[in-house]
Amino acid sequence: MLRRFDDSTVALLAPRLCGSTTYYAALAAYGNVCIDFGMPYDKRQKLTHRFDICDTHGQRSIVVPVSRPDNVAGRLRWSDILVSEHGQWWNVARTTLESAYGRTPFFEYYSNDILPLFSPEAAGDPLQKLIERTDAAIIRMLGLTSVRMIPYADTSRFDNVDDLRRSIPGNIEAIPYWQVRDCRFGFLPDMTILDLLFNMGPEAQLVLRDMWQK
């Protein structure tokens, strides 16, 4: 993929589990990316552990419940937060994804890489670990071989650090692509990147490029 920014620039992004298409468009555009898990924990920020899909009823969210650790004093950061075992969420997530995207052209191609990530073994682990594992799988499936994940401590060596933690730049916007239920619901913008992958497969990379090259 052609990158928009050279190696002197790094994008600072908030952590997102299976983030939106605009989130991954920004990630692809920059190439050098730092996910800031040191951001203060805010329970109102559901986007950190929730992502939007489309099933037979339209847009809905898959939520991975989280819990606060008992042994951390002072202000919590997202790096402290744990994945909960509440409600056997892994079964809900996998069943929901299979129901929503089982008939899409590329679900079978990618599901073996995605569904195992939502497992009971993730319960009790740091949320950061789950997000990093899903990011690595998604980056691989998208073919974003030039993307480099930069530790926060190393961002100081870059000439430019673009802070995208609060919002994605306005020049990166969701654009229409084929969705399996668009005849019923119309195009639903900025779904999880999984929606784009399951519907468009290898062309997902081109869609992301067009989102910042338009």
Coordinates of C-alpha atoms in Angstrom, one line a residue:
M1 CA 0.0 0.0 0.0
L2 CA 1.2 3.5 -0.8
R3 CA 1.6 5.5 2.5
R4 CA 0.7 9.1 2.8
F5 CA 3.4 10.0 5.4
D6 CA 7.1 9.3 5.4
D7 CA 9.2 7.7 8.1
S8 CA 9.7 11.0 9.9
T9 CA 6.1 11.0 11.2
V10 CA 4.4 8.7 13.7
A11 CA 0.6 8.6 14.5
L12 CA -0.4 8.4 18.1
L13 CA -3.7 6.5 18.4
A14 CA -6.0 5.5 21.2
P15 CA -6.5 1.8 21.8
R16 CA -9.4 0.3 19.9
L17 CA -10.6 -3.4 19.8
C18 CA -11.3 -4.2 16.1
G19 CA -11.4 -0.5 15.4
S20 CA -13.4 1.3 12.7
T21 CA -12.5 1.6 9.0
T22 CA -11.4 5.2 9.5
Y23 CA -9.2 4.1 12.4
Y24 CA -7.4 1.6 10.2
A25 CA -7.3 4.0 7.3
A26 CA -5.3 6.4 9.5
L27 CA -3.1 3.5 10.7
A28 CA -2.4 2.5 7.1
A29 CA -1.8 6.1 6.0
Y30 CA 0.9 6.7 8.6
G31 CA 2.8 3.5 8.6
N32 CA 4.5 4.3 11.9
V33 CA 1.9 3.9 14.6
C34 CA 1.9 4.1 18.4
I35 CA -1.1 2.8 20.3
D36 CA -1.2 4.7 23.6
F37 CA -2.3 2.2 26.3
G38 CA -1.0 4.7 28.9
M39 CA -4.1 6.9 28.4
P40 CA -6.2 7.3 31.6
Y41 CA -8.9 4.8 32.0
D42 CA -12.4 6.2 31.5
K43 CA -15.3 3.8 31.8
R44 CA -17.3 6.0 29.5
Q45 CA -15.0 5.3 26.6
K46 CA -16.8 2.1 25.4
L47 CA -15.1 2.3 22.0
T48 CA -12.0 0.9 23.5
H49 CA -13.6 -2.5 24.0
R50 CA -16.7 -2.3 21.7
F51 CA -17.0 -2.5 17.9
D52 CA -20.0 -2.1 15.6
I53 CA -21.2 -4.8 13.2
C54 CA -24.3 -5.3 11.0
D55 CA -26.5 -8.4 11.4
T56 CA -30.0 -9.2 10.3
H57 CA -31.4 -6.5 12.5
G58 CA -29.0 -3.8 11.4
Q59 CA -26.2 -2.1 13.2
R60 CA -25.3 -3.4 16.7
S61 CA -22.3 -3.6 19.0
I62 CA -20.2 -6.4 20.2
V63 CA -18.9 -5.6 23.7
V64 CA -16.0 -7.3 25.5
P65 CA -16.6 -6.6 29.2
V66 CA -13.7 -5.4 31.2
S67 CA -12.8 -5.2 34.9
R68 CA -10.6 -3.1 37.2
P69 CA -7.6 -4.8 38.8
D70 CA -7.5 -5.0 42.6
N71 CA -3.8 -4.4 43.1
V72 CA -3.3 -1.1 41.3
A73 CA -3.2 2.1 43.4
G74 CA -3.9 5.5 42.1
R75 CA -5.3 6.5 38.7
L76 CA -5.9 3.6 36.3
R77 CA -4.7 3.5 32.8
W78 CA -5.9 1.4 29.9
S79 CA -2.8 -0.8 30.3
D80 CA -4.1 -1.8 33.8
I81 CA -7.6 -2.9 32.6
L82 CA -8.4 -6.6 32.4
V83 CA -10.7 -8.6 30.2
S84 CA -13.7 -9.9 32.2
E85 CA -15.2 -13.4 32.1
H86 CA -18.7 -12.0 32.6
G87 CA -21.4 -13.5 30.5
Q88 CA -19.1 -15.8 28.6
W89 CA -18.7 -12.9 26.1
W90 CA -16.5 -15.0 23.9
N91 CA -19.4 -17.2 22.9
V92 CA -21.6 -14.2 22.2
A93 CA -18.9 -12.5 20.1
R94 CA -18.2 -15.6 18.0
T95 CA -21.8 -16.4 17.5
T96 CA -22.7 -12.9 16.6
L97 CA -19.9 -12.6 14.0
E98 CA -20.9 -15.9 12.5
S99 CA -24.5 -14.9 12.2
A100 CA -23.7 -11.4 10.9
Y101 CA -21.0 -12.3 8.3
G102 CA -21.3 -16.1 7.7
R103 CA -22.6 -15.5 4.2
T104 CA -20.2 -12.8 3.2
P105 CA -17.7 -13.7 0.5
F106 CA -14.6 -13.7 2.7
F107 CA -15.8 -14.8 6.1
E108 CA -14.5 -18.4 5.7
Y109 CA -11.2 -17.0 4.5
Y110 CA -10.5 -14.9 7.5
S111 CA -12.6 -16.4 10.3
N112 CA -9.9 -18.9 11.4
D113 CA -7.7 -16.0 12.2
I114 CA -10.3 -13.9 14.0
L115 CA -12.7 -16.1 15.9
P116 CA -10.0 -17.9 18.0
L117 CA -9.0 -14.5 19.4
F118 CA -12.4 -14.4 21.2
S119 CA -11.8 -17.2 23.6
P120 CA -12.2 -18.0 27.3
E121 CA -8.4 -17.9 27.6
A122 CA -8.5 -14.1 27.1
A123 CA -10.6 -13.7 30.3
G124 CA -8.3 -12.3 33.0
D125 CA -5.7 -11.1 30.6
P126 CA -4.9 -7.4 30.1
L127 CA -7.2 -5.8 27.6
Q128 CA -4.0 -4.5 26.0
K129 CA -3.0 -8.0 25.1
L130 CA -6.3 -8.8 23.3
I131 CA -6.1 -5.5 21.4
E132 CA -2.5 -6.1 20.3
R133 CA -3.3 -9.6 19.2
T134 CA -6.3 -8.5 17.1
D135 CA -4.3 -5.5 15.7
A136 CA -1.6 -7.9 14.6
A137 CA -4.0 -10.3 13.0
I138 CA -5.9 -7.5 11.2
I139 CA -2.8 -5.8 9.9
R140 CA -1.6 -9.2 8.6
M141 CA -4.9 -9.9 6.9
L142 CA -5.0 -6.4 5.3
G143 CA -1.5 -6.9 3.9
L144 CA -0.2 -3.8 5.6
T145 CA 3.3 -5.0 5.6
S146 CA 4.9 -1.5 5.9
V147 CA 3.1 -0.7 9.2
R148 CA 5.4 -0.5 12.2
M149 CA 4.1 -0.5 15.7
I150 CA 6.2 2.0 17.8
P151 CA 6.4 1.9 21.6
Y152 CA 5.4 5.1 23.3
A153 CA 8.8 5.6 24.7
D154 CA 10.3 5.7 21.1
T155 CA 8.0 8.4 19.7
S156 CA 10.4 11.1 20.8
R157 CA 12.8 10.1 18.1
F158 CA 10.4 11.1 15.3
D159 CA 10.3 14.6 13.8
N160 CA 6.5 14.7 13.8
V161 CA 4.1 13.1 16.2
D162 CA 0.5 13.5 15.0
D163 CA -1.9 13.1 18.0
L164 CA -5.0 11.3 16.8
R165 CA -6.0 9.9 20.2
R166 CA -9.2 12.1 20.4
S167 CA -10.3 12.0 16.8
I168 CA -9.3 10.8 13.3
P169 CA -8.5 13.7 10.9
G170 CA -11.4 15.0 9.0
N171 CA -9.7 14.3 5.6
I172 CA -10.0 10.6 6.4
E173 CA -13.7 9.7 5.8
A174 CA -15.6 6.5 5.4
I175 CA -16.5 5.8 1.8
P176 CA -19.1 3.3 0.5
Y177 CA -18.1 -0.3 -0.3
W178 CA -20.2 -3.4 -0.9
Q179 CA -21.9 -4.7 2.3
V180 CA -23.9 -7.9 2.3
R181 CA -27.0 -6.2 3.7
D182 CA -26.8 -2.9 1.9
C183 CA -30.0 -3.6 0.0
R184 CA -31.9 -3.7 3.3
F185 CA -30.2 -1.1 5.4
G186 CA -28.2 1.0 2.9
F187 CA -24.5 1.6 3.4
L188 CA -23.6 1.7 7.1
P189 CA -20.4 3.8 7.4
D190 CA -17.5 3.3 9.8
M191 CA -18.3 -0.2 10.9
T192 CA -15.5 -2.3 12.4
I193 CA -12.7 -3.1 10.1
L194 CA -13.9 -6.7 10.2
D195 CA -17.0 -5.6 8.3
L196 CA -14.8 -4.4 5.5
L197 CA -12.6 -7.5 5.5
F198 CA -15.4 -10.0 5.5
N199 CA -17.2 -8.1 2.7
M200 CA -14.4 -7.0 0.5
G201 CA -11.4 -9.3 1.2
P202 CA -8.2 -8.3 -0.4
E203 CA -9.8 -5.2 -1.8
A204 CA -10.1 -3.8 1.7
Q205 CA -6.7 -2.4 1.4
L206 CA -7.7 -0.4 -1.7
V207 CA -10.8 1.0 0.2
L208 CA -8.6 2.2 3.0
R209 CA -6.2 3.9 0.6
D210 CA -9.1 5.6 -1.1
M211 CA -10.4 6.9 2.2
W212 CA -7.3 9.2 2.5
Q213 CA -6.5 9.6 -1.2
K214 CA -9.9 11.0 -2.3

